[in-house]
Amino acid sequence: MNTRPNLEDAQMPHYDCQVTALAAGKCRDPFAFLGLHQFNDNQSVVRCYIPGAQEVFVLTKHSRYPLTQFRQSALFSSVLDKNFANQEYQLEVVYPNQTVTGRDVYSFASTLSDEALYLFNEGTQAQAYLHLGAHQLTVDGVEGFRFSVWAPNALSVSVIGDFNHWNNTQHPMRLHPASGVWELFIPELNVDRCYKFAITTFDGERIEKADPLAFKMEQAPGTASITQSKPTAVVTQPEQIEKASRNRIDAPISIYEVHLGSWKRREQEGNRYLTYRELGDDLIPYVKSLGFTHLQLMPISEYPFDGSWGYQPVGLFSPTSRFGGVEDFAYFVECCHQAELGLLIDWVPGHFPSDPHGLHKFDGTHLYEHADKRQGFHPDWNTYIFNYDRAEVKSFLLSNAMYWIKEYGIDGLRVDAVASMLYLDYSRKQGEWIPNQYGGRENLGAIECLKSVNTQCYGENDGIMMVAEESTAWPGVTRSVEHDGLGFGYKWNMGWMNDTLNYMSKDPIHRKYHHHEMTFSMVYAYSENYILPLSHDEVVHGKGALLSKMPGDDWQQFANLRAYYGFMFAHPGKKLLFMGSELAPREEWNHNQQLNWHLLESEAHRGIYKCIKSLNETYKTTPQLFECDTKSTGFNWIDGGNAEQSIFSFIRYGNDGLTPLVVVANFTPQTHFHFRLGVPASGVYQVILNTDDTEFWGSGVGIVAHKQQLIESKEIESHGLSQSIDITIPPLATIYLQLISGGTC
């Protein structure tokens, strides 16, 4: 054994100061003191701070040097000759119950990219998740995890975890002053280890925070982040082409919205959730069998409170562990790819909760949110609003959007509560908000953030779809950024949803007084690229289930709902239905229990299921119903003003503009025999869908009247058209008539 003298007595006051800072978790620059340093021309010094160690030795290929403990503290050091400075070494640490040998944490140089950090501080870093967070790396031939976190106003930051007994003094991090990012590489650390960041503020407060960019987090009530290798989607060229095809503006898009925790559960196993893998094997085939083209997941970023349904996330880069791990979610995504089913995820960049391990006052200051509550606090949801004016927050949100699309290969994002981001006075009274620099109510920072997200995401893959849930008349939501729009691909048509549901809730005898509520949407139908949503928001918080909104007796309620779905699928705009719409439950959605699958044993409920399946199949195979959703050439009223009879009739056209599809919707219980309806072309029309079909638990009156459901037009003028047909219009029903032979328009 070789020994070396300890440091000179002159260094002792310096050691006292450093040990005090280290022991208090307030060491701001650990790399300036710990590790290997040149002491003078002839000597080097090795210092390490290891709480709980009894002895420490430095090991080289040929030697073993003991380090001297400083005054019964956790600091061990030794002076070595200068030749040692060029040697790779390890530390042998003797604890009371074990001896551990490994590389010195403070012997590794920084691996962070200055350019990447510059872009992060500039607000243009679209892949911050490659640089911040916990990353499995090999440095100097040693595998481990590099931890990095943005906390510019912290006095010191340490990595704590189950690998260091959650001791905030063992792994203090290196500060990059120019960027405010702290970094530390911990060698020989594997996946599935829990960790957090222990932050000491300049006020002396010690707080523990989860990693904002962690790829994996504990399930509540746990709050730790978990080391995890970065997910990598394998998306082949054919899959990219298929993705671009199914998301086009002239493609059939029918979306099934799902809350993974309550679609189906294992009731006989303690009512447990299905895993991502079970959902991949069960949910995806089910959605495909119903004929939907896309699946939309309510937020799956890790969230602490089940009752938020995911809309108050803490781990924006982490698929919730409620349903399994990162690899399990990747399997689920791959199942969607293989089934050629589009996958959208709800994204929540509008606010975040106040959980102490989350983003709020992350480094002791209002880092991610505005300090002024008039800008930084959501009164409706008791949450905090991102400070979109801060460049690093823009990089954070931009990177998060890019992460899901690029690393998991999903089709796109549905952005939640966009209106709350756009308006500074959203849900606020006079005096409770601060105008922008021009005195207006527009949140300029949020606008630029959304534009940047859409530009970058579409720039990375123009085959995706970015969807805005925007409930106001903000202009240009789906207009390109180059033309002063927000750059979304689609927008939810909340006006259509509110108007039509209000109409459908009326007793048929009163509907004639609300006729315009079903036609008004056509006034603005081409102002945006719309999706018609009947989402989870319409069946919670006392609003009642869709079936319960329908008036009349039992048969009429089901008939109303079928007719409404038929009208929806014929109206310009893509479609979205919340899970369970196909079951027609009478109760509101409950996130704590699975859907009532027993309803399918009822002929009436099974009729709704079959109706939606038929609507989807008809929709996908009928170009007139989707190709011209955003063009005025794709729609003409036959009669949009028949309020007295509450009958709506119109024509849909495809790209060729020649072959018409005639749609008739009757929203009263009266059957109309020998109804003369003008049609745009002569020939034979076939009924390709009738929501009153007996297969759907309808009356079948129209089918009997139409025999083979083939109706030939006559040269009899009606509704301003030279040709017309004589049809039976069933009660509370929507029918589609396809021209199958004869002339064209």
PDB file of N, CA, C and O in Angstrom, residues 298-359:
ATOM      1  N   MET A 298     -57.530  10.690 -24.306  1.00  0.00           N
ATOM      2  CA  MET A 298     -57.489  11.780 -23.340  1.00  0.00           C
ATOM      3  C   MET A 298     -56.115  11.753 -22.678  1.00  0.00           C
ATOM      4  O   MET A 298     -55.420  10.742 -22.733  1.00  0.00           O
ATOM      5  N   PRO A 299     -55.665  12.857 -22.059  1.00  0.00           N
ATOM      6  CA  PRO A 299     -54.240  13.007 -21.728  1.00  0.00           C
ATOM      7  C   PRO A 299     -53.630  11.792 -21.027  1.00  0.00           C
ATOM      8  O   PRO A 299     -54.198  11.259 -20.067  1.00  0.00           O
ATOM      9  N   ILE A 300     -52.472  11.383 -21.503  1.00  0.00           N
ATOM     10  CA  ILE A 300     -51.790  10.248 -20.902  1.00  0.00           C
ATOM     11  C   ILE A 300     -50.457  10.659 -20.295  1.00  0.00           C
ATOM     12  O   ILE A 300     -49.737   9.816 -19.770  1.00  0.00           O
ATOM     13  N   SER A 301     -50.084  11.948 -20.369  1.00  0.00           N
ATOM     14  CA  SER A 301     -48.911  12.406 -19.626  1.00  0.00           C
ATOM     15  C   SER A 301     -49.174  12.225 -18.137  1.00  0.00           C
ATOM     16  O   SER A 301     -50.294  12.456 -17.674  1.00  0.00           O
ATOM     17  N   GLU A 302     -48.160  11.829 -17.390  1.00  0.00           N
ATOM     18  CA  GLU A 302     -48.360  11.456 -15.980  1.00  0.00           C
ATOM     19  C   GLU A 302     -49.063  12.556 -15.208  1.00  0.00           C
ATOM     20  O   GLU A 302     -48.697  13.733 -15.293  1.00  0.00           O
ATOM     21  N   TYR A 303     -50.100  12.160 -14.459  1.00  0.00           N
ATOM     22  CA  TYR A 303     -50.888  13.108 -13.679  1.00  0.00           C
ATOM     23  C   TYR A 303     -51.181  12.494 -12.317  1.00  0.00           C
ATOM     24  O   TYR A 303     -51.404  11.286 -12.188  1.00  0.00           O
ATOM     25  N   PRO A 304     -51.200  13.320 -11.258  1.00  0.00           N
ATOM     26  CA  PRO A 304     -51.368  12.767  -9.907  1.00  0.00           C
ATOM     27  C   PRO A 304     -52.805  12.454  -9.521  1.00  0.00           C
ATOM     28  O   PRO A 304     -53.047  11.540  -8.740  1.00  0.00           O
ATOM     29  N   PHE A 305     -53.787  13.191 -10.056  1.00  0.00           N
ATOM     30  CA  PHE A 305     -55.164  13.088  -9.571  1.00  0.00           C
ATOM     31  C   PHE A 305     -56.053  12.466 -10.637  1.00  0.00           C
ATOM     32  O   PHE A 305     -56.238  13.018 -11.720  1.00  0.00           O
ATOM     33  N   ASP A 306     -56.624  11.292 -10.322  1.00  0.00           N
ATOM     34  CA  ASP A 306     -57.468  10.589 -11.285  1.00  0.00           C
ATOM     35  C   ASP A 306     -58.641  11.439 -11.737  1.00  0.00           C
ATOM     36  O   ASP A 306     -59.063  11.380 -12.901  1.00  0.00           O
ATOM     37  N   GLY A 307     -59.180  12.239 -10.817  1.00  0.00           N
ATOM     38  CA  GLY A 307     -60.352  13.044 -11.130  1.00  0.00           C
ATOM     39  C   GLY A 307     -60.100  14.158 -12.123  1.00  0.00           C
ATOM     40  O   GLY A 307     -61.044  14.787 -12.603  1.00  0.00           O
ATOM     41  N   SER A 308     -58.838  14.423 -12.447  1.00  0.00           N
ATOM     42  CA  SER A 308     -58.539  15.439 -13.466  1.00  0.00           C
ATOM     43  C   SER A 308     -58.608  14.856 -14.870  1.00  0.00           C
ATOM     44  O   SER A 308     -58.513  15.599 -15.859  1.00  0.00           O
ATOM     45  N   TRP A 309     -58.735  13.518 -14.974  1.00  0.00           N
ATOM     46  CA  TRP A 309     -58.788  12.789 -16.251  1.00  0.00           C
ATOM     47  C   TRP A 309     -57.518  12.994 -17.077  1.00  0.00           C
ATOM     48  O   TRP A 309     -57.494  12.730 -18.282  1.00  0.00           O
ATOM     49  N   GLY A 310     -56.471  13.492 -16.417  1.00  0.00           N
ATOM     50  CA  GLY A 310     -55.221  13.739 -17.120  1.00  0.00           C
ATOM     51  C   GLY A 310     -55.022  15.180 -17.546  1.00  0.00           C
ATOM     52  O   GLY A 310     -53.958  15.535 -18.064  1.00  0.00           O
ATOM     53  N   TYR A 311     -56.005  16.040 -17.306  1.00  0.00           N
ATOM     54  CA  TYR A 311     -55.908  17.423 -17.768  1.00  0.00           C
ATOM     55  C   TYR A 311     -55.148  18.327 -16.795  1.00  0.00           C
ATOM     56  O   TYR A 311     -55.074  19.548 -17.011  1.00  0.00           O
ATOM     57  N   GLN A 312     -54.564  17.735 -15.748  1.00  0.00           N
ATOM     58  CA  GLN A 312     -53.649  18.466 -14.879  1.00  0.00           C
ATOM     59  C   GLN A 312     -52.371  17.648 -14.739  1.00  0.00           C
ATOM     60  O   GLN A 312     -52.087  17.055 -13.699  1.00  0.00           O
ATOM     61  N   PRO A 313     -51.553  17.619 -15.802  1.00  0.00           N
ATOM     62  CA  PRO A 313     -50.367  16.745 -15.827  1.00  0.00           C
ATOM     63  C   PRO A 313     -49.187  17.333 -15.079  1.00  0.00           C
ATOM     64  O   PRO A 313     -49.033  18.550 -14.989  1.00  0.00           O
ATOM     65  N   VAL A 314     -48.363  16.443 -14.554  1.00  0.00           N
ATOM     66  CA  VAL A 314     -47.098  16.829 -13.920  1.00  0.00           C
ATOM     67  C   VAL A 314     -45.914  16.351 -14.762  1.00  0.00           C
ATOM     68  O   VAL A 314     -44.936  17.065 -14.921  1.00  0.00           O
ATOM     69  N   GLY A 315     -46.014  15.150 -15.309  1.00  0.00           N
ATOM     70  CA  GLY A 315     -44.925  14.597 -16.113  1.00  0.00           C
ATOM     71  C   GLY A 315     -45.254  14.645 -17.585  1.00  0.00           C
ATOM     72  O   GLY A 315     -45.758  13.675 -18.171  1.00  0.00           O
ATOM     73  N   LEU A 316     -45.003  15.787 -18.238  1.00  0.00           N
ATOM     74  CA  LEU A 316     -45.438  15.985 -19.617  1.00  0.00           C
ATOM     75  C   LEU A 316     -44.726  15.075 -20.614  1.00  0.00           C
ATOM     76  O   LEU A 316     -45.221  14.859 -21.717  1.00  0.00           O
ATOM     77  N   PHE A 317     -43.565  14.551 -20.251  1.00  0.00           N
ATOM     78  CA  PHE A 317     -42.820  13.682 -21.161  1.00  0.00           C
ATOM     79  C   PHE A 317     -42.953  12.201 -20.793  1.00  0.00           C
ATOM     80  O   PHE A 317     -42.296  11.362 -21.383  1.00  0.00           O
ATOM     81  N   SER A 318     -43.815  11.901 -19.840  1.00  0.00           N
ATOM     82  CA  SER A 318     -43.910  10.543 -19.324  1.00  0.00           C
ATOM     83  C   SER A 318     -45.305   9.961 -19.537  1.00  0.00           C
ATOM     84  O   SER A 318     -46.278  10.476 -18.985  1.00  0.00           O
ATOM     85  N   PRO A 319     -45.437   8.877 -20.328  1.00  0.00           N
ATOM     86  CA  PRO A 319     -46.743   8.207 -20.392  1.00  0.00           C
ATOM     87  C   PRO A 319     -47.114   7.693 -19.005  1.00  0.00           C
ATOM     88  O   PRO A 319     -46.275   7.112 -18.312  1.00  0.00           O
ATOM     89  N   THR A 320     -48.338   7.932 -18.593  1.00  0.00           N
ATOM     90  CA  THR A 320     -48.705   7.560 -17.237  1.00  0.00           C
ATOM     91  C   THR A 320     -48.439   6.081 -16.964  1.00  0.00           C
ATOM     92  O   THR A 320     -48.739   5.208 -17.788  1.00  0.00           O
ATOM     93  N   SER A 321     -47.885   5.826 -15.804  1.00  0.00           N
ATOM     94  CA  SER A 321     -47.537   4.456 -15.423  1.00  0.00           C
ATOM     95  C   SER A 321     -48.741   3.675 -14.911  1.00  0.00           C
ATOM     96  O   SER A 321     -48.604   2.514 -14.525  1.00  0.00           O
ATOM     97  N   ARG A 322     -49.930   4.296 -14.917  1.00  0.00           N
ATOM     98  CA  ARG A 322     -51.137   3.570 -14.522  1.00  0.00           C
ATOM     99  C   ARG A 322     -51.343   2.315 -15.368  1.00  0.00           C
ATOM    100  O   ARG A 322     -51.911   1.338 -14.914  1.00  0.00           O
ATOM    101  N   PHE A 323     -50.909   2.385 -16.611  1.00  0.00           N
ATOM    102  CA  PHE A 323     -51.187   1.305 -17.548  1.00  0.00           C
ATOM    103  C   PHE A 323     -49.926   0.555 -17.987  1.00  0.00           C
ATOM    104  O   PHE A 323     -49.998  -0.270 -18.894  1.00  0.00           O
ATOM    105  N   GLY A 324     -48.799   0.837 -17.342  1.00  0.00           N
ATOM    106  CA  GLY A 324     -47.572   0.135 -17.696  1.00  0.00           C
ATOM    107  C   GLY A 324     -46.419   1.094 -17.933  1.00  0.00           C
ATOM    108  O   GLY A 324     -46.505   2.289 -17.643  1.00  0.00           O
ATOM    109  N   GLY A 325     -45.339   0.546 -18.476  1.00  0.00           N
ATOM    110  CA  GLY A 325     -44.128   1.310 -18.686  1.00  0.00           C
ATOM    111  C   GLY A 325     -44.034   1.911 -20.074  1.00  0.00           C
ATOM    112  O   GLY A 325     -44.946   1.801 -20.900  1.00  0.00           O
ATOM    113  N   VAL A 326     -42.891   2.541 -20.321  1.00  0.00           N
ATOM    114  CA  VAL A 326     -42.645   3.194 -21.596  1.00  0.00           C
ATOM    115  C   VAL A 326     -42.682   2.191 -22.745  1.00  0.00           C
ATOM    116  O   VAL A 326     -43.269   2.441 -23.807  1.00  0.00           O
ATOM    117  N   GLU A 327     -42.073   1.037 -22.551  1.00  0.00           N
ATOM    118  CA  GLU A 327     -42.068   0.013 -23.595  1.00  0.00           C
ATOM    119  C   GLU A 327     -43.484  -0.483 -23.880  1.00  0.00           C
ATOM    120  O   GLU A 327     -43.829  -0.813 -25.021  1.00  0.00           O
ATOM    121  N   ASP A 328     -44.320  -0.523 -22.846  1.00  0.00           N
ATOM    122  CA  ASP A 328     -45.704  -0.966 -23.028  1.00  0.00           C
ATOM    123  C   ASP A 328     -46.490   0.037 -23.863  1.00  0.00           C
ATOM    124  O   ASP A 328     -47.286  -0.344 -24.729  1.00  0.00           O
ATOM    125  N   PHE A 329     -46.266   1.330 -23.588  1.00  0.00           N
ATOM    126  CA  PHE A 329     -46.957   2.336 -24.393  1.00  0.00           C
ATOM    127  C   PHE A 329     -46.453   2.309 -25.834  1.00  0.00           C
ATOM    128  O   PHE A 329     -47.239   2.467 -26.779  1.00  0.00           O
ATOM    129  N   ALA A 330     -45.149   2.107 -26.011  1.00  0.00           N
ATOM    130  CA  ALA A 330     -44.602   1.990 -27.363  1.00  0.00           C
ATOM    131  C   ALA A 330     -45.253   0.817 -28.101  1.00  0.00           C
ATOM    132  O   ALA A 330     -45.514   0.902 -29.309  1.00  0.00           O
ATOM    133  N   TYR A 331     -45.519  -0.273 -27.392  1.00  0.00           N
ATOM    134  CA  TYR A 331     -46.213  -1.418 -27.985  1.00  0.00           C
ATOM    135  C   TYR A 331     -47.617  -1.014 -28.444  1.00  0.00           C
ATOM    136  O   TYR A 331     -48.063  -1.378 -29.540  1.00  0.00           O
ATOM    137  N   PHE A 332     -48.309  -0.250 -27.605  1.00  0.00           N
ATOM    138  CA  PHE A 332     -49.652   0.215 -27.945  1.00  0.00           C
ATOM    139  C   PHE A 332     -49.623   1.045 -29.223  1.00  0.00           C
ATOM    140  O   PHE A 332     -50.463   0.871 -30.123  1.00  0.00           O
ATOM    141  N   VAL A 333     -48.653   1.959 -29.311  1.00  0.00           N
ATOM    142  CA  VAL A 333     -48.529   2.797 -30.510  1.00  0.00           C
ATOM    143  C   VAL A 333     -48.261   1.935 -31.734  1.00  0.00           C
ATOM    144  O   VAL A 333     -48.840   2.147 -32.807  1.00  0.00           O
ATOM    145  N   GLU A 334     -47.386   0.940 -31.579  1.00  0.00           N
ATOM    146  CA  GLU A 334     -47.060   0.065 -32.699  1.00  0.00           C
ATOM    147  C   GLU A 334     -48.290  -0.730 -33.149  1.00  0.00           C
ATOM    148  O   GLU A 334     -48.478  -0.973 -34.350  1.00  0.00           O
ATOM    149  N   CYS A 335     -49.143  -1.108 -32.200  1.00  0.00           N
ATOM    150  CA  CYS A 335     -50.385  -1.792 -32.567  1.00  0.00           C
ATOM    151  C   CYS A 335     -51.270  -0.883 -33.433  1.00  0.00           C
ATOM    152  O   CYS A 335     -51.909  -1.353 -34.381  1.00  0.00           O
ATOM    153  N   CYS A 336     -51.294   0.400 -33.102  1.00  0.00           N
ATOM    154  CA  CYS A 336     -52.044   1.349 -33.933  1.00  0.00           C
ATOM    155  C   CYS A 336     -51.455   1.420 -35.328  1.00  0.00           C
ATOM    156  O   CYS A 336     -52.184   1.430 -36.333  1.00  0.00           O
ATOM    157  N   HIS A 337     -50.109   1.478 -35.404  1.00  0.00           N
ATOM    158  CA  HIS A 337     -49.454   1.522 -36.713  1.00  0.00           C
ATOM    159  C   HIS A 337     -49.817   0.298 -37.544  1.00  0.00           C
ATOM    160  O   HIS A 337     -50.166   0.409 -38.726  1.00  0.00           O
ATOM    161  N   GLN A 338     -49.732  -0.857 -36.936  1.00  0.00           N
ATOM    162  CA  GLN A 338     -49.994  -2.098 -37.670  1.00  0.00           C
ATOM    163  C   GLN A 338     -51.452  -2.194 -38.117  1.00  0.00           C
ATOM    164  O   GLN A 338     -51.752  -2.780 -39.156  1.00  0.00           O
ATOM    165  N   ALA A 339     -52.344  -1.614 -37.320  1.00  0.00           N
ATOM    166  CA  ALA A 339     -53.769  -1.634 -37.674  1.00  0.00           C
ATOM    167  C   ALA A 339     -54.147  -0.496 -38.609  1.00  0.00           C
ATOM    168  O   ALA A 339     -55.316  -0.382 -38.997  1.00  0.00           O
ATOM    169  N   GLU A 340     -53.170   0.342 -38.963  1.00  0.00           N
ATOM    170  CA  GLU A 340     -53.411   1.515 -39.809  1.00  0.00           C
ATOM    171  C   GLU A 340     -54.498   2.396 -39.194  1.00  0.00           C
ATOM    172  O   GLU A 340     -55.381   2.942 -39.874  1.00  0.00           O
ATOM    173  N   LEU A 341     -54.408   2.540 -37.884  1.00  0.00           N
ATOM    174  CA  LEU A 341     -55.342   3.369 -37.120  1.00  0.00           C
ATOM    175  C   LEU A 341     -54.606   4.627 -36.672  1.00  0.00           C
ATOM    176  O   LEU A 341     -53.566   4.550 -36.006  1.00  0.00           O
ATOM    177  N   GLY A 342     -55.100   5.780 -37.053  1.00  0.00           N
ATOM    178  CA  GLY A 342     -54.477   7.029 -36.629  1.00  0.00           C
ATOM    179  C   GLY A 342     -54.565   7.193 -35.121  1.00  0.00           C
ATOM    180  O   GLY A 342     -55.576   6.847 -34.510  1.00  0.00           O
ATOM    181  N   LEU A 343     -53.497   7.732 -34.516  1.00  0.00           N
ATOM    182  CA  LEU A 343     -53.468   7.921 -33.059  1.00  0.00           C
ATOM    183  C   LEU A 343     -53.191   9.381 -32.722  1.00  0.00           C
ATOM    184  O   LEU A 343     -52.159   9.936 -33.089  1.00  0.00           O
ATOM    185  N   LEU A 344     -54.146   9.991 -32.023  1.00  0.00           N
ATOM    186  CA  LEU A 344     -54.003  11.349 -31.519  1.00  0.00           C
ATOM    187  C   LEU A 344     -53.957  11.312 -30.000  1.00  0.00           C
ATOM    188  O   LEU A 344     -54.563  10.446 -29.375  1.00  0.00           O
ATOM    189  N   ILE A 345     -53.237  12.271 -29.427  1.00  0.00           N
ATOM    190  CA  ILE A 345     -53.143  12.370 -27.974  1.00  0.00           C
ATOM    191  C   ILE A 345     -53.541  13.777 -27.551  1.00  0.00           C
ATOM    192  O   ILE A 345     -53.132  14.765 -28.165  1.00  0.00           O
ATOM    193  N   ASP A 346     -54.357  13.868 -26.506  1.00  0.00           N
ATOM    194  CA  ASP A 346     -54.676  15.170 -25.921  1.00  0.00           C
ATOM    195  C   ASP A 346     -53.417  15.773 -25.311  1.00  0.00           C
ATOM    196  O   ASP A 346     -52.712  15.100 -24.531  1.00  0.00           O
ATOM    197  N   TRP A 347     -53.145  17.018 -25.637  1.00  0.00           N
ATOM    198  CA  TRP A 347     -51.959  17.721 -25.131  1.00  0.00           C
ATOM    199  C   TRP A 347     -52.422  18.940 -24.352  1.00  0.00           C
ATOM    200  O   TRP A 347     -53.302  19.678 -24.791  1.00  0.00           O
ATOM    201  N   VAL A 348     -51.836  19.151 -23.174  1.00  0.00           N
ATOM    202  CA  VAL A 348     -52.305  20.196 -22.260  1.00  0.00           C
ATOM    203  C   VAL A 348     -51.185  21.207 -21.988  1.00  0.00           C
ATOM    204  O   VAL A 348     -50.477  21.119 -20.979  1.00  0.00           O
ATOM    205  N   PRO A 349     -51.000  22.195 -22.885  1.00  0.00           N
ATOM    206  CA  PRO A 349     -49.982  23.219 -22.657  1.00  0.00           C
ATOM    207  C   PRO A 349     -50.539  24.489 -22.025  1.00  0.00           C
ATOM    208  O   PRO A 349     -49.842  25.502 -21.945  1.00  0.00           O
ATOM    209  N   GLY A 350     -51.800  24.441 -21.594  1.00  0.00           N
ATOM    210  CA  GLY A 350     -52.436  25.651 -21.097  1.00  0.00           C
ATOM    211  C   GLY A 350     -52.222  25.922 -19.622  1.00  0.00           C
ATOM    212  O   GLY A 350     -52.318  27.072 -19.180  1.00  0.00           O
ATOM    213  N   HIS A 351     -51.933  24.893 -18.833  1.00  0.00           N
ATOM    214  CA  HIS A 351     -51.821  25.096 -17.394  1.00  0.00           C
ATOM    215  C   HIS A 351     -51.224  23.849 -16.755  1.00  0.00           C
ATOM    216  O   HIS A 351     -51.110  22.800 -17.393  1.00  0.00           O
ATOM    217  N   PHE A 352     -50.839  23.969 -15.487  1.00  0.00           N
ATOM    218  CA  PHE A 352     -50.318  22.820 -14.742  1.00  0.00           C
ATOM    219  C   PHE A 352     -50.715  22.955 -13.280  1.00  0.00           C
ATOM    220  O   PHE A 352     -50.963  24.064 -12.789  1.00  0.00           O
ATOM    221  N   PRO A 353     -50.796  21.827 -12.554  1.00  0.00           N
ATOM    222  CA  PRO A 353     -51.297  21.862 -11.180  1.00  0.00           C
ATOM    223  C   PRO A 353     -50.255  22.362 -10.189  1.00  0.00           C
ATOM    224  O   PRO A 353     -49.082  22.543 -10.516  1.00  0.00           O
ATOM    225  N   SER A 354     -50.690  22.524  -8.950  1.00  0.00           N
ATOM    226  CA  SER A 354     -49.842  23.100  -7.904  1.00  0.00           C
ATOM    227  C   SER A 354     -49.143  22.046  -7.058  1.00  0.00           C
ATOM    228  O   SER A 354     -48.570  22.384  -6.017  1.00  0.00           O
ATOM    229  N   ASP A 355     -49.150  20.789  -7.484  1.00  0.00           N
ATOM    230  CA  ASP A 355     -48.509  19.741  -6.694  1.00  0.00           C
ATOM    231  C   ASP A 355     -47.069  20.128  -6.362  1.00  0.00           C
ATOM    232  O   ASP A 355     -46.325  20.601  -7.236  1.00  0.00           O
ATOM    233  N   PRO A 356     -46.643  19.927  -5.115  1.00  0.00           N
ATOM    234  CA  PRO A 356     -45.328  20.419  -4.691  1.00  0.00           C
ATOM    235  C   PRO A 356     -44.152  19.826  -5.449  1.00  0.00           C
ATOM    236  O   PRO A 356     -43.087  20.441  -5.498  1.00  0.00           O
ATOM    237  N   HIS A 357     -44.307  18.648  -6.054  1.00  0.00           N
ATOM    238  CA  HIS A 357     -43.189  18.058  -6.792  1.00  0.00           C
ATOM    239  C   HIS A 357     -43.197  18.480  -8.256  1.00  0.00           C
ATOM    240  O   HIS A 357     -42.327  18.055  -9.032  1.00  0.00           O
ATOM    241  N   GLY A 358     -44.160  19.338  -8.630  1.00  0.00           N
ATOM    242  CA  GLY A 358     -44.313  19.736 -10.024  1.00  0.00           C
ATOM    243  C   GLY A 358     -43.596  21.029 -10.370  1.00  0.00           C
ATOM    244  O   GLY A 358     -42.614  21.430  -9.741  1.00  0.00           O
ATOM    245  N   LEU A 359     -44.115  21.740 -11.375  1.00  0.00           N
ATOM    246  CA  LEU A 359     -43.433  22.889 -11.954  1.00  0.00           C
ATOM    247  C   LEU A 359     -43.589  24.175 -11.153  1.00  0.00           C
ATOM    248  O   LEU A 359     -42.797  25.105 -11.328  1.00  0.00           O
TER     249      LEU A 359
END
